[in-house]
Short mmCIF file of C-alpha atoms in Angstrom, two decimals:
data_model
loop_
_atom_site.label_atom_id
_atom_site.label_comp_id
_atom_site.label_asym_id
_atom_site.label_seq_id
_atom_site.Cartn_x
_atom_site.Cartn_y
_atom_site.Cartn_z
CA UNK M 1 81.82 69.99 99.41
CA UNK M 2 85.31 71.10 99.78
CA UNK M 3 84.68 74.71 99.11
CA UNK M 4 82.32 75.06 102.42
CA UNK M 5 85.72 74.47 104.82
CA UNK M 6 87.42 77.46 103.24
CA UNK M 7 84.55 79.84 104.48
CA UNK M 8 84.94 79.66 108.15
CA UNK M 9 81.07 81.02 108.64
CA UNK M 10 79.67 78.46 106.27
CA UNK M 11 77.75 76.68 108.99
CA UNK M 12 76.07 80.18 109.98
CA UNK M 13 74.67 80.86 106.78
CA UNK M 14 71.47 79.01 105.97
CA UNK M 15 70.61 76.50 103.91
CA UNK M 16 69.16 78.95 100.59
CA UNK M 17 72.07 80.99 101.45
CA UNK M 18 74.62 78.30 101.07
CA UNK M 19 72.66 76.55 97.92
CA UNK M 20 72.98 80.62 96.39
CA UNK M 21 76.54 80.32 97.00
CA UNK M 22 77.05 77.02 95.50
CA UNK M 23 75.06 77.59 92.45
CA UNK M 24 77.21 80.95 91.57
CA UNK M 25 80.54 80.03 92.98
CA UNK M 26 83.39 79.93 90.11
CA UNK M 27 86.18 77.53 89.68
CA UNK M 28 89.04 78.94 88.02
CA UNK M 29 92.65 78.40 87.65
CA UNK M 30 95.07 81.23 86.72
CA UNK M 31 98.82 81.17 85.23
CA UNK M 32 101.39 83.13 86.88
CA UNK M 33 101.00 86.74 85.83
CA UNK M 34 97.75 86.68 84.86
CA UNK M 35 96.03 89.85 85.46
CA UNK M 36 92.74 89.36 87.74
CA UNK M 37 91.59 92.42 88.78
CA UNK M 38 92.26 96.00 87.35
CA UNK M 39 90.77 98.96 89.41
CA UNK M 40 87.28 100.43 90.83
CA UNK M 41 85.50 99.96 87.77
CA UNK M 42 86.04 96.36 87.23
CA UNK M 43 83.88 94.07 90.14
CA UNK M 44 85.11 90.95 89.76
CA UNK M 45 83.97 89.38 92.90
CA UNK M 46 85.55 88.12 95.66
CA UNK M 47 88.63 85.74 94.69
CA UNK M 48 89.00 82.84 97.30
CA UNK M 49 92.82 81.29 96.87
CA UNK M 50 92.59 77.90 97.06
CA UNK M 51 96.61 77.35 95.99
CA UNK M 52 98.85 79.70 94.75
CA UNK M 53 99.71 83.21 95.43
CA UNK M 54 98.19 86.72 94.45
CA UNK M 55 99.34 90.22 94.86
CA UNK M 56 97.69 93.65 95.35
CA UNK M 57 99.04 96.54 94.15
CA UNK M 58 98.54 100.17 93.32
CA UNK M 59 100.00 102.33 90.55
CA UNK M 60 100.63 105.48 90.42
CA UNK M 61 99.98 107.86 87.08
CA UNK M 62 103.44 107.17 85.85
CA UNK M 63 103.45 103.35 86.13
CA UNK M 64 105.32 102.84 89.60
CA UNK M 65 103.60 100.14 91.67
CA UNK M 66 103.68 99.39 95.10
CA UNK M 67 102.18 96.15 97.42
CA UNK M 68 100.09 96.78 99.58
CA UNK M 69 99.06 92.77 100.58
CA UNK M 70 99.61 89.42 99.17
CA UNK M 71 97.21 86.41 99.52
CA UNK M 72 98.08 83.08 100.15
CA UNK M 73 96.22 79.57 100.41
CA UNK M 74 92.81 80.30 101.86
CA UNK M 75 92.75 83.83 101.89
CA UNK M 76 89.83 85.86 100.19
CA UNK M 77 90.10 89.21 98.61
CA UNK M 78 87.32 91.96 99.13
CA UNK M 79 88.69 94.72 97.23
CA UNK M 80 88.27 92.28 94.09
CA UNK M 81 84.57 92.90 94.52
CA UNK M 82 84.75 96.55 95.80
CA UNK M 83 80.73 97.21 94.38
CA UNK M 84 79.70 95.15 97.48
CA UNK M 85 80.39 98.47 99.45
CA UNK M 86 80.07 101.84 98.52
CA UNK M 87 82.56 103.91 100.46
CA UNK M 88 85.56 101.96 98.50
CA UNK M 89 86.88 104.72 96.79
CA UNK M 90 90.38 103.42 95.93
CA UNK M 91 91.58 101.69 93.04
CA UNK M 92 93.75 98.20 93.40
CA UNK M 93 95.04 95.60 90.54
CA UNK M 94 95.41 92.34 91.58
CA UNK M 95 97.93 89.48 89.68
CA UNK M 96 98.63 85.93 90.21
CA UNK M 97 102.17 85.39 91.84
CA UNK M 98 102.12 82.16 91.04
CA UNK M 99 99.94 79.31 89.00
CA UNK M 100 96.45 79.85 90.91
CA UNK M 101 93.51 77.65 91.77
CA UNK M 102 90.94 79.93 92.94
CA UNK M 103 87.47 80.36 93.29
CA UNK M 104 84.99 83.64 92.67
CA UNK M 105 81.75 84.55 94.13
CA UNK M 106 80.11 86.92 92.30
CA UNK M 107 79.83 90.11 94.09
CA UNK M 108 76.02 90.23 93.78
CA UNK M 109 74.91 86.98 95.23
CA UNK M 110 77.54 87.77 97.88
CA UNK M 111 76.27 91.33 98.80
CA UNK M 112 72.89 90.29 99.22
CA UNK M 113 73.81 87.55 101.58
CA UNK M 114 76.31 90.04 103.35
CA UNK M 115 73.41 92.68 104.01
CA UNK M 116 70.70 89.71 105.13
CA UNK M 117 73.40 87.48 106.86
CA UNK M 118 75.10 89.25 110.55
CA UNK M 119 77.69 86.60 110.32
CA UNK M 120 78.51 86.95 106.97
CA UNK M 121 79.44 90.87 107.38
CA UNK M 122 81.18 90.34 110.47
CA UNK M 123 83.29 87.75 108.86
CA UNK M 124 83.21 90.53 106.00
CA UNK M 125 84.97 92.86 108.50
CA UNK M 126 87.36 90.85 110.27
CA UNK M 127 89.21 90.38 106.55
CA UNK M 128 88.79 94.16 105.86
CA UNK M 129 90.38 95.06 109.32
CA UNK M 130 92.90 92.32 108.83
CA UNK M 131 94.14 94.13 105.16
CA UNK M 132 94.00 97.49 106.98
CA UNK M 133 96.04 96.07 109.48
CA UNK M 134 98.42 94.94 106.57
CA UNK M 135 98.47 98.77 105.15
CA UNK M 136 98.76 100.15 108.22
CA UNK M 137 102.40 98.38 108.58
CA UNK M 138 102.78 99.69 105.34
CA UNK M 139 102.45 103.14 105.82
CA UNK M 140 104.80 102.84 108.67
CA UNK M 141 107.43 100.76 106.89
CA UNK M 142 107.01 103.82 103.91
CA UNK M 143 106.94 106.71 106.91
CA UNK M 144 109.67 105.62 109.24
CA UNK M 145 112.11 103.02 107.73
CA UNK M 146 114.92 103.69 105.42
CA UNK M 147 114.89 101.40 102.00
CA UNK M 148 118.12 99.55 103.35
CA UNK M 149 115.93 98.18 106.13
CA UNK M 150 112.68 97.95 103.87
CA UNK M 151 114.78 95.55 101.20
CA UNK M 152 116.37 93.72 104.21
CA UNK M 153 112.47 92.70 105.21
CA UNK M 154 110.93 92.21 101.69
CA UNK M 155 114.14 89.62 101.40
CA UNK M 156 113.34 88.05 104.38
CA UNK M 157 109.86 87.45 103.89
CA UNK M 158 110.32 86.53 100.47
CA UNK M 159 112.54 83.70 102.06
CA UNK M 160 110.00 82.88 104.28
CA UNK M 161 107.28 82.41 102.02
CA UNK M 162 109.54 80.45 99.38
CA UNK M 163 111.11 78.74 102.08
CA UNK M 164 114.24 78.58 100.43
CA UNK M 165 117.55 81.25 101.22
CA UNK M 166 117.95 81.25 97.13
CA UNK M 167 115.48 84.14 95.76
CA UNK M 168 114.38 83.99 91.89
CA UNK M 169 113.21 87.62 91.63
CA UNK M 170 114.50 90.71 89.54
CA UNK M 171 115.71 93.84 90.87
CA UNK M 172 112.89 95.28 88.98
CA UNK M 173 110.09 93.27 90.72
CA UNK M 174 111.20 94.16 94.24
CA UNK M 175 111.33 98.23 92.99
CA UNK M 176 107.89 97.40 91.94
CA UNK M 177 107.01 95.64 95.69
CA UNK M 178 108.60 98.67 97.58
CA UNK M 179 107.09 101.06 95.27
CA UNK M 180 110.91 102.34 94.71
CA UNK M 181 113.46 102.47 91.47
CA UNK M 182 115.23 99.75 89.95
CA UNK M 183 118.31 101.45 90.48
CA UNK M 184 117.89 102.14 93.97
CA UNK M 185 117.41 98.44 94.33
CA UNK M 186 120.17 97.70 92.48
CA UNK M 187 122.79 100.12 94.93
CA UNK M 188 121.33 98.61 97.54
CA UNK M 189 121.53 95.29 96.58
CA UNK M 190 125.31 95.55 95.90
CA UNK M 191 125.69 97.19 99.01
CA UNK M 192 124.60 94.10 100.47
CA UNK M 193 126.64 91.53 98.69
CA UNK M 194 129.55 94.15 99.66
CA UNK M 195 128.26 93.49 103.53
CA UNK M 196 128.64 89.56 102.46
CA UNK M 197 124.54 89.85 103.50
CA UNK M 198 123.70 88.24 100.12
CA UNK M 199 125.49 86.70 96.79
CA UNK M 200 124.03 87.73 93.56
CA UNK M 201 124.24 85.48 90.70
CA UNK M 202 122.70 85.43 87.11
CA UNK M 203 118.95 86.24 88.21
CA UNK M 204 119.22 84.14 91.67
CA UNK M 205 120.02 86.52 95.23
CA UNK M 206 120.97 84.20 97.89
CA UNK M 207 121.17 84.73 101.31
CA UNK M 208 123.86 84.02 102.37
CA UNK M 209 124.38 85.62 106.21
CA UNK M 210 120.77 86.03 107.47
CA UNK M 211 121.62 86.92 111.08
CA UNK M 212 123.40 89.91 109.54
CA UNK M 213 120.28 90.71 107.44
CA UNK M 214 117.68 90.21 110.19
CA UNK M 215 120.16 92.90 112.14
CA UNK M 216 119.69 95.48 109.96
CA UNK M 217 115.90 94.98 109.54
CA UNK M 218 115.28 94.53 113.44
CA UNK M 219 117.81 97.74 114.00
CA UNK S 1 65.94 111.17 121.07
CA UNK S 2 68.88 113.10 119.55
CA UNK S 3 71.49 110.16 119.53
CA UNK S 4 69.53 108.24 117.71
CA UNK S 5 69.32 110.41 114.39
CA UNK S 6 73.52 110.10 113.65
CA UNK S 7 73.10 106.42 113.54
CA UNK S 8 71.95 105.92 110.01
CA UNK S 9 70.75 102.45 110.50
CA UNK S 10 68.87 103.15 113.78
CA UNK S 11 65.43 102.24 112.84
CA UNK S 12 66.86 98.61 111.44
CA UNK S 13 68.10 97.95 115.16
CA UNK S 14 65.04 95.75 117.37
CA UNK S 15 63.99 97.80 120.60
CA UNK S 16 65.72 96.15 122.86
CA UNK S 17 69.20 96.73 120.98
CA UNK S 18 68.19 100.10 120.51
CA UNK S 19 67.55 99.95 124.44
CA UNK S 20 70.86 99.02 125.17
CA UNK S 21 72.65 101.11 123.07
CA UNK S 22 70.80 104.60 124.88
CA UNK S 23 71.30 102.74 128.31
CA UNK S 24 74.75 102.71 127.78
CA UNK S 25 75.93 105.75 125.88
CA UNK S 26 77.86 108.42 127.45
CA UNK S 27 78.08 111.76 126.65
CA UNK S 28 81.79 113.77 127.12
CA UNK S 29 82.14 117.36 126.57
CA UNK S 30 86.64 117.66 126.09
CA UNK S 31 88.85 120.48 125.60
CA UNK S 32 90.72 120.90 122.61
CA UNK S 33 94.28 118.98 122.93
CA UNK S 34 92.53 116.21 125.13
CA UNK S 35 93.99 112.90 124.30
CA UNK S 36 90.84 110.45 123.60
CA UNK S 37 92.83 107.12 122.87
CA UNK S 38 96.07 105.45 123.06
CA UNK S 39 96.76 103.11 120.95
CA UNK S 40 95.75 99.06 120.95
CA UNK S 41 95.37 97.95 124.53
CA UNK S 42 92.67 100.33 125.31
CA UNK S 43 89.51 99.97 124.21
CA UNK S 44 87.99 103.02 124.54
CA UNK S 45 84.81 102.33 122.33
CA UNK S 46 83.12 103.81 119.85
CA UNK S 47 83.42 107.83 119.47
CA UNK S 48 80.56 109.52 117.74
CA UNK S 49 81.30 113.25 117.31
CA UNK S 50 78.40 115.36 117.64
CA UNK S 51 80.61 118.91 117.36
CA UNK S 52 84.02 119.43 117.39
CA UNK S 53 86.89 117.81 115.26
CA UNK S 54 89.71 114.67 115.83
CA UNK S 55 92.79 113.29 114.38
CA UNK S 56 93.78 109.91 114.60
CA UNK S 57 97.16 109.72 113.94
CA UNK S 58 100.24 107.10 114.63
CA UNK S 59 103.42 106.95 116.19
CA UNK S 60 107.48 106.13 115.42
CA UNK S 61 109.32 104.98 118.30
CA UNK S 62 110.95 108.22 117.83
CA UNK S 63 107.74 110.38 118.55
CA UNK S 64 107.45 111.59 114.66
CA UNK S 65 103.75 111.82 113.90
CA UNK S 66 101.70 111.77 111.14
CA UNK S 67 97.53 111.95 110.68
CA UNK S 68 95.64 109.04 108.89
CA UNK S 69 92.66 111.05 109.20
CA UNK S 70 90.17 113.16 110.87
CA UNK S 71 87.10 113.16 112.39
CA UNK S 72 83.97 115.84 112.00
CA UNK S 73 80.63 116.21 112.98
CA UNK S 74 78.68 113.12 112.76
CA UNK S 75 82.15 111.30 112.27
CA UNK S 76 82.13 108.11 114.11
CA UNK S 77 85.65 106.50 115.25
CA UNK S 78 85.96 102.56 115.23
CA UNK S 79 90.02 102.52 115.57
CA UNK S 80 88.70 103.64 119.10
CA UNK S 81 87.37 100.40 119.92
CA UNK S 82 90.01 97.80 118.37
CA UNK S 83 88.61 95.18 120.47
CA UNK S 84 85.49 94.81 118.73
CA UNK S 85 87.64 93.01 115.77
CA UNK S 86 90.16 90.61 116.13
CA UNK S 87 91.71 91.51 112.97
CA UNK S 88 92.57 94.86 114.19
CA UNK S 89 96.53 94.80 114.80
CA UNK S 90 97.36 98.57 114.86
CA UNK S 91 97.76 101.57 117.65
CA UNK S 92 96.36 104.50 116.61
CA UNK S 93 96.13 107.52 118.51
CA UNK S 94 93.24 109.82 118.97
CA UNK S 95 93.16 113.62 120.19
CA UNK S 96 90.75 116.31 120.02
CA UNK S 97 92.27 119.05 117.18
CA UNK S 98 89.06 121.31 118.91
CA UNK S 99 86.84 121.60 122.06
CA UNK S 100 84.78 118.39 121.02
CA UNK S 101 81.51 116.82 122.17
CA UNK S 102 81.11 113.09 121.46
CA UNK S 103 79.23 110.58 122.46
CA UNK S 104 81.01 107.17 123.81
CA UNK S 105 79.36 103.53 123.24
CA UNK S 106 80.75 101.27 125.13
CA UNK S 107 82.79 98.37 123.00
CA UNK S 108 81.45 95.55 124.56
CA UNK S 109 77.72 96.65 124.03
CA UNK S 110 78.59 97.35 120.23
CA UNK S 111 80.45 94.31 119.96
CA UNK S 112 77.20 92.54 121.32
CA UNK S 113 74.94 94.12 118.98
CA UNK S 114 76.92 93.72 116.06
CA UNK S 115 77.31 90.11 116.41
CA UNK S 116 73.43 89.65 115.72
CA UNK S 117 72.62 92.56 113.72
CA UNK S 118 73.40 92.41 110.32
CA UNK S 119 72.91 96.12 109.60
CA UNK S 120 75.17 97.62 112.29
CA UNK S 121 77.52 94.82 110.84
CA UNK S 122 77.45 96.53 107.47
CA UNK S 123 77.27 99.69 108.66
CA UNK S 124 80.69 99.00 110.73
CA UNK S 125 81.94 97.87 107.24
CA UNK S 126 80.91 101.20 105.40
CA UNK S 127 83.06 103.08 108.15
CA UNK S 128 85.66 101.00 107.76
CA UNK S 129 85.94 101.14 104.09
CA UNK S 130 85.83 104.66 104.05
CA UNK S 131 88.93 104.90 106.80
CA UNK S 132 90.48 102.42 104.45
CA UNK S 133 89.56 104.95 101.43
CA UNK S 134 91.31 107.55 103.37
CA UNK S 135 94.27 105.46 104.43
CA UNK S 136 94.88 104.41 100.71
CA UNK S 137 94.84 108.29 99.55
CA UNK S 138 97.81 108.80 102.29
CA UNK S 139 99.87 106.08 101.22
CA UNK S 140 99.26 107.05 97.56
CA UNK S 141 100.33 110.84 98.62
CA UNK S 142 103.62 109.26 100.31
CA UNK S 143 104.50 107.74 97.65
CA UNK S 144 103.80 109.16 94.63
CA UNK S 145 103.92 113.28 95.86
CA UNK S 146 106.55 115.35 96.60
CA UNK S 147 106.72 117.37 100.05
CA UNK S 148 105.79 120.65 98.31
CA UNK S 149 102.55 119.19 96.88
CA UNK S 150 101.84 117.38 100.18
CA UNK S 151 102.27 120.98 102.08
CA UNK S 152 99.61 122.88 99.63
CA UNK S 153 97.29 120.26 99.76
CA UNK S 154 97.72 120.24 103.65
CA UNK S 155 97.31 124.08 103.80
CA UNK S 156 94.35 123.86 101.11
CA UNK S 157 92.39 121.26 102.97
CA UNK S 158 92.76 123.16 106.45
CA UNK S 159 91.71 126.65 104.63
CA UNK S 160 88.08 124.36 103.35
CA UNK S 161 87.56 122.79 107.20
CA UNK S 162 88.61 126.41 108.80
CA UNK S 163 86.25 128.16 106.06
CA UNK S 164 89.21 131.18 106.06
CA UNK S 165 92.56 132.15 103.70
CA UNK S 166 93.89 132.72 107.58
CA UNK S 167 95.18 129.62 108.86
CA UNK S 168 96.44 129.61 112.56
CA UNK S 169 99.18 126.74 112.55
CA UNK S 170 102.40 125.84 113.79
CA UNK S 171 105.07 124.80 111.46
CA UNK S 172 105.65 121.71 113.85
CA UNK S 173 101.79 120.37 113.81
CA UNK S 174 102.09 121.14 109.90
CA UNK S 175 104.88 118.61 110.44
CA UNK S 176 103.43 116.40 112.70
CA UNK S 177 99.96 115.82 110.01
CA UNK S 178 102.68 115.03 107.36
CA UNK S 179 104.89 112.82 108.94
CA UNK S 180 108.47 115.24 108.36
CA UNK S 181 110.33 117.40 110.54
CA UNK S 182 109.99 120.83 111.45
CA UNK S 183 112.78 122.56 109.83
CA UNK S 184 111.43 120.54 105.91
CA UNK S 185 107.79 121.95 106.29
CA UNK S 186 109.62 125.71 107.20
CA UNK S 187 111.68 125.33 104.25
CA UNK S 188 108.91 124.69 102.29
CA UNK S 189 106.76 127.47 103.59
CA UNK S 190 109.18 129.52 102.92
CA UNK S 191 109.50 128.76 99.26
CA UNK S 192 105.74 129.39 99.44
CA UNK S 193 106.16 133.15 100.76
CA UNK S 194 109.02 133.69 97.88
CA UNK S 195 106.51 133.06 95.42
CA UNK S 196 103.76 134.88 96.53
CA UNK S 197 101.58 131.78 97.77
CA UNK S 198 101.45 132.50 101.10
CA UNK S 199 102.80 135.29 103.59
CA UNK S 200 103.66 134.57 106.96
CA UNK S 201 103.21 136.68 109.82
CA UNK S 202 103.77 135.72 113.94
CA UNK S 203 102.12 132.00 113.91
CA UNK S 204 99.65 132.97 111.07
CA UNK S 205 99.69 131.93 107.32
CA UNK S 206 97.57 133.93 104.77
CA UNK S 207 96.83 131.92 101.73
CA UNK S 208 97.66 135.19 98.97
CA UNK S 209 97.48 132.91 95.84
CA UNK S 210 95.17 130.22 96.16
CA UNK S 211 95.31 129.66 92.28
CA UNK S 212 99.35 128.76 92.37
CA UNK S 213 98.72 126.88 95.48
CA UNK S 214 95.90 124.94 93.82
CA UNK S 215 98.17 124.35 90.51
CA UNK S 216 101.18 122.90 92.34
CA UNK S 217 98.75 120.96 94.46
CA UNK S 218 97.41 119.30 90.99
CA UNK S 219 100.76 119.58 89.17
#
């Protein structure tokens, strides 16, 4: 079964813990904006990307959002199933980036496997220290980096992760990565293209002298 | 044995790992201002505070601070012992914020025990989860609060851990548990004193008006 290779402890688990697994796992597929998970409340389970591309974010009271992670091919998301441990006492929403395969595990069937199974909850930790890891930068990016340098990284590894220099996104939608304004996006943006860093055209931002870019984000 | 009573999940440890966890504990007695941890490359292990108080803060490459959290009694530090999860890819530093007894266990011996026990597994998760809690409210204050509200809060919280309106604090550590400089939190405090919040007198502020404090903190 294909879903058994994207759990790296699958062979630790035993046999009536696997056959739980299997018998509650979910298939699902997911358009692009689809809203997945909204907040503490909800416990949706644990969301296994099998293609596509999911983001968690926070919101503030008046409607400003910030990333704090995105998940790619094979990447699971706890915080999706936040009842399977008590001291999460933080809210995330979580939306599909892109078309998404996925699978879910229901939180239950996974918690009781977690608190039986040793490998299970260390493999349980290593993804919850790897997404502190991810806020961690976060908070440091927010604390010590000015938003010319924050932009210059969000285009960059928006590059990276299309793979392409030529950037579909809104100046609204990286305000609402960096937790920032539109407009502050915008000045900065045209700042850029002023720089020759980047050419904007009807919706697209290309890249267009990356060394000069990767400069100002290393600097 | 006294140790053995600020472990929650003692009892669900087998003899023997309970063996080599009082085998290998050591007890440290250090003076307020010590510095307990360094960031990533050490591996300090685990710090379990019996009496005293720690921050854990990080580090620009400037030397501006600011506090992800602290530890009390019965607090246990995991940030201390990186090594014990891959996934951990942050420096964090530790120092004693009072003359603080603690008890060390070694990372390797944790490490060991964790790997086979699935409730020290899940307790490790709890603790994380609940740094992670903490961690989320800071990047939601960064974002989201202005300085003012971030200084009341700060001066609020202190006033509930010292138990007194008196607070004995420098305007630079103010600055340093925020993540500012010097001269914005003595702006700011000076505000305060204009209306009526707080007075200051040589390296002491009295909280005067807890009520207006507490209404811009929740503003």
């Amino acid at each position: 079964m294909e879903f058994s290779s994207y759990l790296p402890i699958w062979d630790k688990l035993t046999h009536a813990q696997q056959e739980m697994i299997l018998g509650s796992v979910i298939c699902r597929t997911v358009k692009k904006g689809a809203l997945l998970h909204n907040g503490r409340t909800d416990c949706t389970g644990l969301l296994l990307v099998r293609s596509g591309q999911l983001r968690a974010f926070i919101l503030s009271s008046e409607g400003r959002e910030v990333t704090i992670y995105r998940l790619f091919d094979r990447d699971i998301c706890l915080f999706s199933a936040s009842c399977i441990l008590h001291s999460i006492q933080f809210d995330v929403t979580i939306t599909a980036e892109k078309d998404t395969d996925l699978w879910i595990i229901p939180a239950d069937v996974y918690k009781q496997i977690m608190e039986q199974s040793a490998p299970l909850a260390n493999h349980t930790n290593e993804i919850m220290a790897s997404r502190f890891s991810e806020v961690m930068w976060l908070i440091e990016q927010v604390m010590w980096k000015s938003m010319d340098k924050r932009v210059a990284t969000f285009l960059l590894e928006e590059a990276a992760i299309e793979d392409t220099d030529c950037l579909h996104i809104t100046h609204e939608s990286i305000a609402h990565h960096l937790g920032t304004h539109r407009e502050v996006v915008t000045r900065m943006l045209r700042y850029f293209q002023r720089e020759d860093m980047i050419r904007q055209t009807r919706g697209v931002i290309w890249i267009t002298h990356r060394a000069k870019l990767e400069a100002l984000n290393d600097g």
